[in-house]
Short mmCIF file of C-alpha atoms in Angstrom, two decimals:
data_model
loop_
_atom_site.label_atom_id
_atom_site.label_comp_id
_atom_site.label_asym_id
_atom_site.label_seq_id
_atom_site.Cartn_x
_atom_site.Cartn_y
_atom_site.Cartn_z
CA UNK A 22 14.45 -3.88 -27.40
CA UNK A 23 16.79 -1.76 -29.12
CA UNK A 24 20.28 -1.45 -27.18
CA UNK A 25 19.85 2.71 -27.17
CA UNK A 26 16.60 2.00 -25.07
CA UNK A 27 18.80 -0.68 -22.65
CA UNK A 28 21.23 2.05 -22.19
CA UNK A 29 18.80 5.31 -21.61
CA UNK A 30 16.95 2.84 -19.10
CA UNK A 31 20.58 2.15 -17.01
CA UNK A 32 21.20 6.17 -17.45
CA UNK A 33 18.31 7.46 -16.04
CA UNK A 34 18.61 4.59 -13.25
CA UNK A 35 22.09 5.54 -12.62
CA UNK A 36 20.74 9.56 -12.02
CA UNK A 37 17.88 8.42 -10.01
CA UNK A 38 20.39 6.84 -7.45
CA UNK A 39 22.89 9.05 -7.90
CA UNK A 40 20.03 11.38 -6.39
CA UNK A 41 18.48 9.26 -3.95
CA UNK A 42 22.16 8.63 -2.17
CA UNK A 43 22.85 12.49 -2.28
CA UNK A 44 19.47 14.32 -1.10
CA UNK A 45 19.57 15.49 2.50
CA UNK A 46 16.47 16.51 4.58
CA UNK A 47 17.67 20.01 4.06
CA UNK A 48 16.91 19.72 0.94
CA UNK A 49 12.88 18.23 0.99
CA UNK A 50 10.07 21.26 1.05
CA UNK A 51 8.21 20.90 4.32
CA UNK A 52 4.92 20.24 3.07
CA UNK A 53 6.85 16.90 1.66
CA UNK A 54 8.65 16.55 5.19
CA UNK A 55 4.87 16.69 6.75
CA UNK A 56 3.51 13.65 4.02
CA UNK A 57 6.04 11.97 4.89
CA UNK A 58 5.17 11.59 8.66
CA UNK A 59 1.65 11.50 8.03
CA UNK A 60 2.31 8.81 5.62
CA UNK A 61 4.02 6.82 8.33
CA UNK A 62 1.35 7.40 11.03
CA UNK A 63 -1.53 6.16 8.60
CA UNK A 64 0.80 2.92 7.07
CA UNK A 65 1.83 2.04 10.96
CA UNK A 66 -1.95 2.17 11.76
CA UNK A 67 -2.76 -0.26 8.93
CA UNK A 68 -0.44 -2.82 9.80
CA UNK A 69 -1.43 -2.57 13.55
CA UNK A 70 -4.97 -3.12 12.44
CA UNK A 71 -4.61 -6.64 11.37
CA UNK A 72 -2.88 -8.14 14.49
CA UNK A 73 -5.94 -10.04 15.38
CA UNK A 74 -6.71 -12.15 11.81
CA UNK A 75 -6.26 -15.94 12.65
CA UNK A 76 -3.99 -16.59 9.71
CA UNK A 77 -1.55 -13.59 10.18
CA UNK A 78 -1.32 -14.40 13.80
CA UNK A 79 -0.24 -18.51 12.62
CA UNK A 80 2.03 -16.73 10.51
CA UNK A 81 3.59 -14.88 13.12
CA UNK A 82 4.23 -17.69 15.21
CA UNK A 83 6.15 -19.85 12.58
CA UNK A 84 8.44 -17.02 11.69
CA UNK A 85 9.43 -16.24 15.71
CA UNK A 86 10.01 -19.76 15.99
CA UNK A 87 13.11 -19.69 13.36
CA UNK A 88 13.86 -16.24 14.47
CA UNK A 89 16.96 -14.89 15.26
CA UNK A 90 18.33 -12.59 17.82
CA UNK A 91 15.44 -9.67 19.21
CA UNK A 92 16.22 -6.63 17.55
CA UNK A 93 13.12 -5.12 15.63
CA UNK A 94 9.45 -5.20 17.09
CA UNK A 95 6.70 -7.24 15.30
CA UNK A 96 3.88 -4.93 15.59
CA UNK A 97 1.14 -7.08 16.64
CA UNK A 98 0.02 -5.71 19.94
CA UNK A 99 2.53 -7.23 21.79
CA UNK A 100 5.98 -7.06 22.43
CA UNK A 101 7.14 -9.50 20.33
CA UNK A 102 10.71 -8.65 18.94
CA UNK A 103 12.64 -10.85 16.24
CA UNK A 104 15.43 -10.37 14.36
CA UNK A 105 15.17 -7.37 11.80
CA UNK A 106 14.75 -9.57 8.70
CA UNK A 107 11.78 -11.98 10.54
CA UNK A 108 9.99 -8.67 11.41
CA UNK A 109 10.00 -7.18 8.31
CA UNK A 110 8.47 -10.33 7.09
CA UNK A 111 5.80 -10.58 10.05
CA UNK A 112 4.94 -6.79 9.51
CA UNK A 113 5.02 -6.74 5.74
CA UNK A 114 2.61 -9.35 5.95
CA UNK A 115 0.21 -7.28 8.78
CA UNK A 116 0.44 -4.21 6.21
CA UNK A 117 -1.63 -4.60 3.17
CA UNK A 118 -4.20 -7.38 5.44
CA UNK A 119 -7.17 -5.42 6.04
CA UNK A 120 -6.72 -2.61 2.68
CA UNK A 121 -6.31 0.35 4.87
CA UNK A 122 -3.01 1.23 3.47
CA UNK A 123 -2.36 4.20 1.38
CA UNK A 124 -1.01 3.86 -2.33
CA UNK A 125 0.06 6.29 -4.93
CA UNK A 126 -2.30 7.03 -7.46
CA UNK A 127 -0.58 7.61 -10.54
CA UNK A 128 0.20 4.08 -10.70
CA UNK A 129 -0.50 0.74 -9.85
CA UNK A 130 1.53 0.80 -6.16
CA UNK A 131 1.38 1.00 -2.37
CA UNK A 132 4.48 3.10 -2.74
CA UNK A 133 4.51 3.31 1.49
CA UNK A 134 3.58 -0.03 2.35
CA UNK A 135 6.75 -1.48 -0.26
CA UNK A 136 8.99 0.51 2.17
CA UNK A 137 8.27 0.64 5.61
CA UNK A 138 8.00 -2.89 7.28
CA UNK A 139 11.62 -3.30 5.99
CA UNK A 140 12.75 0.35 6.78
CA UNK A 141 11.17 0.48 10.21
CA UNK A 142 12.99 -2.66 11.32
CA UNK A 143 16.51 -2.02 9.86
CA UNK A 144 16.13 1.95 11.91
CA UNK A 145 15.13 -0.67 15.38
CA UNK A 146 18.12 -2.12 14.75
CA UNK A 147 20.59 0.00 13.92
CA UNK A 148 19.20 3.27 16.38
CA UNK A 149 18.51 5.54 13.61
CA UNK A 150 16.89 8.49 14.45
CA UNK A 151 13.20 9.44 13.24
CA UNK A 152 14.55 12.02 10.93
CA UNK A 153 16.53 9.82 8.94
CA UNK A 154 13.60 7.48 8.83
CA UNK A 155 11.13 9.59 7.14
CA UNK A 156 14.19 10.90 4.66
CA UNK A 157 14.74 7.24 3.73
CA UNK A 158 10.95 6.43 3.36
CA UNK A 159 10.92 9.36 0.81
CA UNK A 160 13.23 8.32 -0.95
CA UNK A 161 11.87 4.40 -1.08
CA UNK A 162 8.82 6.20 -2.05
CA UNK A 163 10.41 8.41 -4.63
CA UNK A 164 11.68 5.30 -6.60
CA UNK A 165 9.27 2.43 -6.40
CA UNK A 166 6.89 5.32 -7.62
CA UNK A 167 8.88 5.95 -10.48
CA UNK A 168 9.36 2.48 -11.13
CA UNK A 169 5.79 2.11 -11.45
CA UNK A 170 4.85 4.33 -13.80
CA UNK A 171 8.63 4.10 -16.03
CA UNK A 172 7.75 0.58 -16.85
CA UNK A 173 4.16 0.02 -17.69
CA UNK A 174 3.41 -2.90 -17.56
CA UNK A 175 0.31 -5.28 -19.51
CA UNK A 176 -3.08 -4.55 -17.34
CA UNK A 177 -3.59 -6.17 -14.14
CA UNK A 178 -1.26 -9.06 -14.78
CA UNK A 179 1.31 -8.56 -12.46
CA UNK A 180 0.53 -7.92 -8.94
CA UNK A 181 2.52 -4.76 -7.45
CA UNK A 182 2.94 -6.27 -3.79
CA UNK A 183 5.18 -8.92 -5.48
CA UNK A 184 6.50 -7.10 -8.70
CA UNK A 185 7.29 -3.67 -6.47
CA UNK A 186 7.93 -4.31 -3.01
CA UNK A 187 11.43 -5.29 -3.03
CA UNK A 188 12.45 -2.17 -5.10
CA UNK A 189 11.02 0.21 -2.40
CA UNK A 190 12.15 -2.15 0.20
CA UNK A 191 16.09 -2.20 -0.87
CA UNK A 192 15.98 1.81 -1.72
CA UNK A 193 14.67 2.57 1.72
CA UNK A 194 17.19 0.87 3.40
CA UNK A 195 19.91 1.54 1.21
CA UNK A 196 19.26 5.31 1.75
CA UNK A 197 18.79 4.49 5.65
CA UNK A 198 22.46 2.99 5.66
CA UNK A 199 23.75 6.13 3.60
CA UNK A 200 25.53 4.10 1.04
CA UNK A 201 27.35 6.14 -1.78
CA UNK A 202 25.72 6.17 -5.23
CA UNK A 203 27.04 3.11 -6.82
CA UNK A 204 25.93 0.68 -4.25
CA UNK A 205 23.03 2.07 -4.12
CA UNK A 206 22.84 1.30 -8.10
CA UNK A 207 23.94 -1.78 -7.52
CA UNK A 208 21.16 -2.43 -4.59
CA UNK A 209 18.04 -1.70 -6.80
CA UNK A 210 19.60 -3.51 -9.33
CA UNK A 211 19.87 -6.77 -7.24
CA UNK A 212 16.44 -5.96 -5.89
CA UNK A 213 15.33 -5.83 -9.51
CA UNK A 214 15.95 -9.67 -9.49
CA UNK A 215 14.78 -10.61 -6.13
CA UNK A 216 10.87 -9.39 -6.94
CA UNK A 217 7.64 -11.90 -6.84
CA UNK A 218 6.07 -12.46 -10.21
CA UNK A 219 2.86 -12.64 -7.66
CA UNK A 220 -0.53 -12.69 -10.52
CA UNK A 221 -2.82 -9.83 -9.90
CA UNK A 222 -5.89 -11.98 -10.00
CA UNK A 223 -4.78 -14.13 -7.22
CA UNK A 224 -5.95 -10.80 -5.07
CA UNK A 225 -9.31 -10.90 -6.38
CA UNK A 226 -9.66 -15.09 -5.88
CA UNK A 227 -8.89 -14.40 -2.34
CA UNK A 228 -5.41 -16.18 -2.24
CA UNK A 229 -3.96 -15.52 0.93
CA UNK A 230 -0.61 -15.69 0.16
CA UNK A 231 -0.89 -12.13 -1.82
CA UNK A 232 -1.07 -10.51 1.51
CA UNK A 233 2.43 -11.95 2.29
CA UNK A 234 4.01 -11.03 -0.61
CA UNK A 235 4.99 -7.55 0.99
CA UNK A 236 6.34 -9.10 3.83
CA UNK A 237 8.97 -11.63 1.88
CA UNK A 238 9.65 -8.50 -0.35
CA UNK A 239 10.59 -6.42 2.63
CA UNK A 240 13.09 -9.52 3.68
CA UNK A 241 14.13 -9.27 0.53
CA UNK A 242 15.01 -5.71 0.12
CA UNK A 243 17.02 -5.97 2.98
CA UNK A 244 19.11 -9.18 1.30
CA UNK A 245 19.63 -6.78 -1.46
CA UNK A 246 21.05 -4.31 0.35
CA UNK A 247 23.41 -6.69 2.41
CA UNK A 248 24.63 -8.28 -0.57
CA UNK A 249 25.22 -5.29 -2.93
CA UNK A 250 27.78 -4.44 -0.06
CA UNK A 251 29.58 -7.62 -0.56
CA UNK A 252 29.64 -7.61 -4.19
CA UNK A 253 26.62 -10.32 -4.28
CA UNK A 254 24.94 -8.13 -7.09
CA UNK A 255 23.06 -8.16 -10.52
CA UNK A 256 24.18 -6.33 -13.56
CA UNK A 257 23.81 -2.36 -14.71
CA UNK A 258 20.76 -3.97 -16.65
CA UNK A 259 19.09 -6.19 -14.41
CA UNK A 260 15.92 -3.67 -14.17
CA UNK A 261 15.69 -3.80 -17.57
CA UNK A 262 15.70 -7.57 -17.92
CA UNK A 263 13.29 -8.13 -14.97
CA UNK A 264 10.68 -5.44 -16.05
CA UNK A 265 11.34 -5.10 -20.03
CA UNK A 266 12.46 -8.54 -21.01
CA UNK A 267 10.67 -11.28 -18.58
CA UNK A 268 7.74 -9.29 -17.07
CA UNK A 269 6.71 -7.22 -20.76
CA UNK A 270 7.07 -3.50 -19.52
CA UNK A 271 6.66 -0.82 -21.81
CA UNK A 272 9.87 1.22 -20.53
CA UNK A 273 9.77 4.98 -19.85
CA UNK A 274 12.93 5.62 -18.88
CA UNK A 275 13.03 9.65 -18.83
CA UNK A 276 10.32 9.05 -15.54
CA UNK A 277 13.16 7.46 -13.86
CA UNK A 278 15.05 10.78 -13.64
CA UNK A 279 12.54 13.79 -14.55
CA UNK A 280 12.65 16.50 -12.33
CA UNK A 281 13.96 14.75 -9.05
CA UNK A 282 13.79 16.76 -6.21
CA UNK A 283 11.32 19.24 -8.27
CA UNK A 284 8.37 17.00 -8.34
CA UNK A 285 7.80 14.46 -5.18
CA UNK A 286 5.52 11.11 -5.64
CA UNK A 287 4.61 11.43 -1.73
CA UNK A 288 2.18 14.14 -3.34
CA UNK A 289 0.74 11.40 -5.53
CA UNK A 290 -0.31 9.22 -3.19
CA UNK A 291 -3.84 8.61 -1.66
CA UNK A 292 -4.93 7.38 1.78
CA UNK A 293 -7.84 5.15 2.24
CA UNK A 294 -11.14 4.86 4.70
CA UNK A 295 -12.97 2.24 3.14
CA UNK A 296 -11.13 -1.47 3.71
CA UNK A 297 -11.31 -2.59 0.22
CA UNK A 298 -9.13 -2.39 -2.74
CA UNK A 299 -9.47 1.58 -4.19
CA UNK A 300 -10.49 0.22 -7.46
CA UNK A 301 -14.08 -0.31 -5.78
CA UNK A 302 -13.42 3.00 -3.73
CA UNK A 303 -15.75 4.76 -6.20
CA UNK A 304 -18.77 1.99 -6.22
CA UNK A 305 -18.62 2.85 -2.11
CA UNK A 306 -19.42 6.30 -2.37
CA UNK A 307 -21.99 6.03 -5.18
CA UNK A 308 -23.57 3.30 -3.53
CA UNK A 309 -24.33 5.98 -0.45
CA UNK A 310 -24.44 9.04 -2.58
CA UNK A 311 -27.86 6.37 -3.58
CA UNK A 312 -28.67 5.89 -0.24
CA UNK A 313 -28.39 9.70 0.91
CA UNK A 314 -30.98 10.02 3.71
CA UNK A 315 -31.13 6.58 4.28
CA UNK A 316 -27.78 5.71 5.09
CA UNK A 317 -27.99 1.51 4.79
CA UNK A 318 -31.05 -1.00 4.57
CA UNK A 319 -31.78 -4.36 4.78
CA UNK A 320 -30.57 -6.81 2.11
CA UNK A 321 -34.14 -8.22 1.43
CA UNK A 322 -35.33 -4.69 0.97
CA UNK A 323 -32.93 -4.46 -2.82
CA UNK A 324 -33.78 -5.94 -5.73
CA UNK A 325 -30.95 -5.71 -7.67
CA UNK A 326 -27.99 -2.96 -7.37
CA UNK A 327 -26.80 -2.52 -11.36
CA UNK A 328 -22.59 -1.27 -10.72
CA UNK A 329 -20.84 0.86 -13.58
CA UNK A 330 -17.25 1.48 -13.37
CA UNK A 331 -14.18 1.43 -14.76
CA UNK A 332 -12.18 -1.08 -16.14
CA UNK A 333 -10.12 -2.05 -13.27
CA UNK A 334 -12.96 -1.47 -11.09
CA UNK A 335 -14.80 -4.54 -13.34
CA UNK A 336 -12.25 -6.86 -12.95
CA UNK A 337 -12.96 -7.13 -9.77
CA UNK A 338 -15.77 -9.25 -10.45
CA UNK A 339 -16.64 -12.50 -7.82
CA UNK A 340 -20.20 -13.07 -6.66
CA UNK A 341 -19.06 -15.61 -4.08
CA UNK A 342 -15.99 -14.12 -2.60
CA UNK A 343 -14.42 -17.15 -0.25
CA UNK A 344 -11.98 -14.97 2.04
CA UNK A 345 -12.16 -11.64 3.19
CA UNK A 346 -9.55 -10.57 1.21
CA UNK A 347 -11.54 -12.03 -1.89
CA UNK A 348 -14.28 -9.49 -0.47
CA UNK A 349 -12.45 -6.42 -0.63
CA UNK A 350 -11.58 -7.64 -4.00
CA UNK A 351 -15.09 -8.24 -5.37
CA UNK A 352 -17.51 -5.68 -6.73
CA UNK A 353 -20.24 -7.34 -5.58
CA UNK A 354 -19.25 -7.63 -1.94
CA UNK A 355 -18.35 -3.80 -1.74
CA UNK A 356 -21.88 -2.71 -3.42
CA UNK A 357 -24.16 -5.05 -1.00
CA UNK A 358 -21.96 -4.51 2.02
CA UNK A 359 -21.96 -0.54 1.75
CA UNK A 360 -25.96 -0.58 1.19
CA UNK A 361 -26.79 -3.18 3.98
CA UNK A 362 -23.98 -1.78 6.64
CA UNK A 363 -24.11 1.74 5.13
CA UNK A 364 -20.05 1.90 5.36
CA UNK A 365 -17.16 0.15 3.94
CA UNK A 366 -14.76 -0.04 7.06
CA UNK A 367 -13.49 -3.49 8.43
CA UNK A 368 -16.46 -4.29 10.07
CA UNK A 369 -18.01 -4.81 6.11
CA UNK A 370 -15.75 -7.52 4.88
CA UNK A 371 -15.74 -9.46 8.66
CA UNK A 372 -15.70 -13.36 7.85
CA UNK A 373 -18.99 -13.23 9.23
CA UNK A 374 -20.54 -11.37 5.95
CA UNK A 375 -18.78 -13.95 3.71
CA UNK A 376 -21.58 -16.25 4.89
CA UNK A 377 -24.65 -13.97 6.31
CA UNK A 378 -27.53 -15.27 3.86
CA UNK A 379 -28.97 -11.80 3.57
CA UNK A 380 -25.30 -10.65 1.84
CA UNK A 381 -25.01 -14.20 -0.17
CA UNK A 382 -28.37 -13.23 -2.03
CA UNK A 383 -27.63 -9.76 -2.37
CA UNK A 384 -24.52 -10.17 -3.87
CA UNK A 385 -25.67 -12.37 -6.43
CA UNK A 386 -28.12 -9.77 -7.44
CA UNK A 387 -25.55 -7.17 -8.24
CA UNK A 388 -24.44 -6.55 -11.76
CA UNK A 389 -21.94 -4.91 -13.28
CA UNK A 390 -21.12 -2.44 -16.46
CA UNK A 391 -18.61 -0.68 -18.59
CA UNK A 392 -19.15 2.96 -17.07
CA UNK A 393 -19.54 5.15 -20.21
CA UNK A 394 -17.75 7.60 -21.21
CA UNK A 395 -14.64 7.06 -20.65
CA UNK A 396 -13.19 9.61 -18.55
CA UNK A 397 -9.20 11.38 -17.80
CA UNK A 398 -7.54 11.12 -14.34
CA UNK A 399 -8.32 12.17 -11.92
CA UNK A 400 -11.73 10.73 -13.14
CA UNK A 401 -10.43 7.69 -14.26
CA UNK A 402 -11.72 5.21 -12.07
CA UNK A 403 -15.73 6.05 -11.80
CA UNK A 404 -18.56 4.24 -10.69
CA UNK A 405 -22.33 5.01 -11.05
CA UNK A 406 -24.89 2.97 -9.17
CA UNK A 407 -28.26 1.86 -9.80
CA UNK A 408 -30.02 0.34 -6.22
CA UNK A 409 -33.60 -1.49 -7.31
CA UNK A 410 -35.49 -1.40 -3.97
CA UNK A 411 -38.17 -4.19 -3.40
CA UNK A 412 -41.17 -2.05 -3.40
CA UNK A 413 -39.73 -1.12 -7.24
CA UNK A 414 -38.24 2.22 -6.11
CA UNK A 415 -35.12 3.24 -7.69
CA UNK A 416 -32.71 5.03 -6.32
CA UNK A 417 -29.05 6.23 -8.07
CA UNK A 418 -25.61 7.60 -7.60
CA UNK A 419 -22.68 8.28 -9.27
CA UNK A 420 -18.56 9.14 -7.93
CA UNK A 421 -16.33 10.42 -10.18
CA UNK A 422 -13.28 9.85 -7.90
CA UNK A 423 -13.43 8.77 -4.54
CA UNK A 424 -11.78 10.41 -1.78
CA UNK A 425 -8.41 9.92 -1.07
CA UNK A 426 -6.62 11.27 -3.35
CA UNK A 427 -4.62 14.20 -4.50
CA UNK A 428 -7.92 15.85 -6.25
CA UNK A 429 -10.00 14.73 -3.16
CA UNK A 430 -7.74 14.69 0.46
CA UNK A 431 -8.64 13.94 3.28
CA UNK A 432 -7.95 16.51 5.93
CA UNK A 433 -4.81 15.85 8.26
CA UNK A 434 -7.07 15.47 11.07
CA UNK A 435 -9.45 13.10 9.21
CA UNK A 436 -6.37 11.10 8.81
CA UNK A 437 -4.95 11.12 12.45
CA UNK A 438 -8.48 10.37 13.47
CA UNK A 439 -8.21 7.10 11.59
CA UNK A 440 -4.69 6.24 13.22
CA UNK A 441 -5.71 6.81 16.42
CA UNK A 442 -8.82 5.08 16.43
CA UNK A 443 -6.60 1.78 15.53
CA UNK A 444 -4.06 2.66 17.48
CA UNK A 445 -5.68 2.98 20.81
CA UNK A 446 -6.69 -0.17 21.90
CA UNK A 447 -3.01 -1.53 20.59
CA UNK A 448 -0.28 0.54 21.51
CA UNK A 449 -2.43 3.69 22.82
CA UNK A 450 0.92 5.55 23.93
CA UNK A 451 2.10 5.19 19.59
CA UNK A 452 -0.04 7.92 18.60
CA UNK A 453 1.53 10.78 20.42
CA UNK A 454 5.05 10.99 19.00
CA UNK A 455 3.44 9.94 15.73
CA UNK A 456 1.47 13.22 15.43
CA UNK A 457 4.49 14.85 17.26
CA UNK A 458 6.52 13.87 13.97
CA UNK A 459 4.05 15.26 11.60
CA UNK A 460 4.30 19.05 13.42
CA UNK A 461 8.21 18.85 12.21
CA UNK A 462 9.42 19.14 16.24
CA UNK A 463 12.95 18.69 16.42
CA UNK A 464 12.78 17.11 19.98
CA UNK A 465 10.54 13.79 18.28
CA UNK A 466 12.70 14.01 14.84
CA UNK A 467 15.50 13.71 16.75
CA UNK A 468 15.14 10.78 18.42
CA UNK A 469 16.13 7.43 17.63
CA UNK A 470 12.92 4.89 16.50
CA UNK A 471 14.08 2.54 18.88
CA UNK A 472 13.58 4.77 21.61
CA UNK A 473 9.72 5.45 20.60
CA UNK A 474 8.86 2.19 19.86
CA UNK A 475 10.33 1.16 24.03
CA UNK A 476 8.09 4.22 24.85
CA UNK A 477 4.86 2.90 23.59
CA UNK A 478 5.25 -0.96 22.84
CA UNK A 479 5.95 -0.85 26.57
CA UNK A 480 3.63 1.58 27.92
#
């Protein structure tokens, strides 16, 4: 890579910091001060939602046992508090579990989930108040979302959760601890190097361990930002080494520093309803766009369900997922499911359905196809379904895009209706101050997150 190219990348860096250590929450709109809070009710819900799968909760109980001091709450129900690093770990790894976190559609990136598990335990621990929390999770947002789309990088190779996290993670914080522009620099530098070279694919085998990577990236971020105030660092150029050089990004380095402050990723992102990757978003809602006035039917009653979508949408192709995570990540899984359950929520990719003969046949009965023509964003990840009944019936559907996104919102209320629903049966007093944040009150914004977390993880 020409040296001109090394040097623009390091430039446009060194603005994007130099912004992200200046901005104040005087200066964000309010419609971006209101995504932000929304942002953090629907993440917090997601990673509350997982507090009861068997692994996660194993995993949980070897990190408190090497713990440290209490300081930060792992968010599993309870009132389990470790030290700040340990929870950011425990909750990273809760986060992305059952795919009802929001990501950022521009991109290939859970801008949100890359930030908070980190950011909410460094503002336990240090008493920072909810206002300077949501500032510091736009600003993680803000650059792991321009990471993502400056360096492009080959197709579903590298997966985000490992090649992102840490750079939202450390930018987060670092903005949190209101470090002056060169450390911060010098933080997502550092984080640059401390990323997961995590394979996409592992997602779609069902390998556990990609739900984790968020967590150890969060950990991570938070090393980065310790050490960057030490002088433990990389070099002016270690994002372009990591990304450019080892991982084979395409570099765009004026996205690093276009328009900060004028254009905000936060209204990029999506929010999700169905618990499956968003790639297969699309195959959901054609599937009952088919089955309009039905709603669901049995698996014996379909013949053969014919799936075209895009081309990240067909990777995701495994007839025989072996995990539920595999499930949310197979094509075949989210067609059956949605037309035997008539939904796509959590409930659709149990462990139960990995086995239940009636979705074992069905799922080897769906196919799957290039969807033609190829179409722009925001219709650029399609699906159209074909559902063969057994009487020889056919019945079709097609999505363009799939709500969720920035074309397609969901309401605000749609989305609080979500939290809630996860939130009640966990921490049912969490909600409240959570929706208080996203009216912009000044009483809830200025309060420290320590203080809200007492109110409801002991309520």
């Amino acid at each position: 890579m020409p040296d001109t190219d090394r040097q623009a990348i390091a430039d446009a860096l060194g603005d994007l910091t130099d912004w992200a250590a200046a901005v104040t929450w005087a200066d964000v709109p309010e419609a971006q001060r209101r995504r932000s809070a929304l942002i953090l009710l629907d993440d917090f819900a997601a990673m509350v939602a997982a507090r009861h799968e068997p692994e996660l909760i194993a995993l949980r109980q070897g990190v408190a046992r090497s713990a440290g001091k209490p300081e930060a709450t792992v968010f599993d129900g309870g009132q389990t508090r470790l030290d700040r690093y340990s929870a950011a770990l425990s909750n990273g790894s809760a986060a992305d579990w059952c795919e009802l976190d929001g990501g950022y559609r521009s991109a290939v990136c859970h801008a949100a989930l890359y930030c908070l598990p980190a950011l909410l335990a460094e503002a336990e621990a240090t008493g920072a108040r909810l206002r300077d929390l949501l500032l510091a999770l736009l600003v993680g947002y803000e650059t792991v979302a321009r990471f993502a789309v400056a360096f492009v990088l080959p197709g579903l190779v590298l997966h985000p959760h490992g090649g992102l996290a840490t750079i939202g993670a450390a930018a987060a914080v670092a903005r949190l601890r209101g470090v002056e522009a060169a450390q911060f620099r010098k933080t997502v530098n550092t984080a640059a190097t401390l990323v997961l070279p995590g394979p996409f694919h592992h997602a779609v085998d069902g390998a556990l361990v990609r739900n984790v990577w968020p967590g150890l990236c969060a950990a991570n971020g938070l090393r980065a930002a310790d050490w960057a105030a030490i002088g433990i660092t990389g070099t002016s150029d270690s994002a372009h080494d990591v990304f450019v050089r080892i991982f084979g990004a395409t570099p765009r380095a004026d996205v690093l520093s276009a328009r900060l402050g004028e254009d905000w990723a936060v209204d990029g992102g999506y929010h999700k309803m169905h618990a499956c990757c968003q790639y297969g978003h699309s195959t959901v809602e054609a599937v009952q766009a088919a089955l309009d006035g039905i709603g669901h039917i049995a698996a014996d009653g379909v013949a053969a369900i014919r799936v075209e979508t895009h081309d990240k949408g067909q990777a995701l192709d495994n007839a025989a997922p072996a995990t539920t995570l595999a499930a949310k990540f197979s094509i075949q899984h989210i067609a059956a499911t949605t037309a035997v359950h008539g939904h796509a929520g959590a409930d659709a990719f149990h462990a139960d359905t990995l086995t239940e003969p009636g979705l074992v046949g069905l799922r080897r009965r769906v196919t799957i196809a290039p969807f033609t023509p190829r179409m722009d964003p925001p219709n650029d990840r399609p699906a159209r379904v074909v559902v063969t009944l057994a009487d020889g019936r056919t019945l079709s559907g097609e999505c363009l895009s799939a709500r969720g996104g920035p074309d397609r919102p969901f309401t605000g209320a749609e989305i609080e209706t979500k939290a809630e629903s996860i939130l009640e049966t966990a921490y049912p007093g969490a909600f409240a101050p959570l929706l208080t944040a996203g009216r912009l009150e000044p009483a809830i914004l200025d309060r420290r997150w320590r203080e809200i977390v007492a109110g409801f993880v002991l309520f």
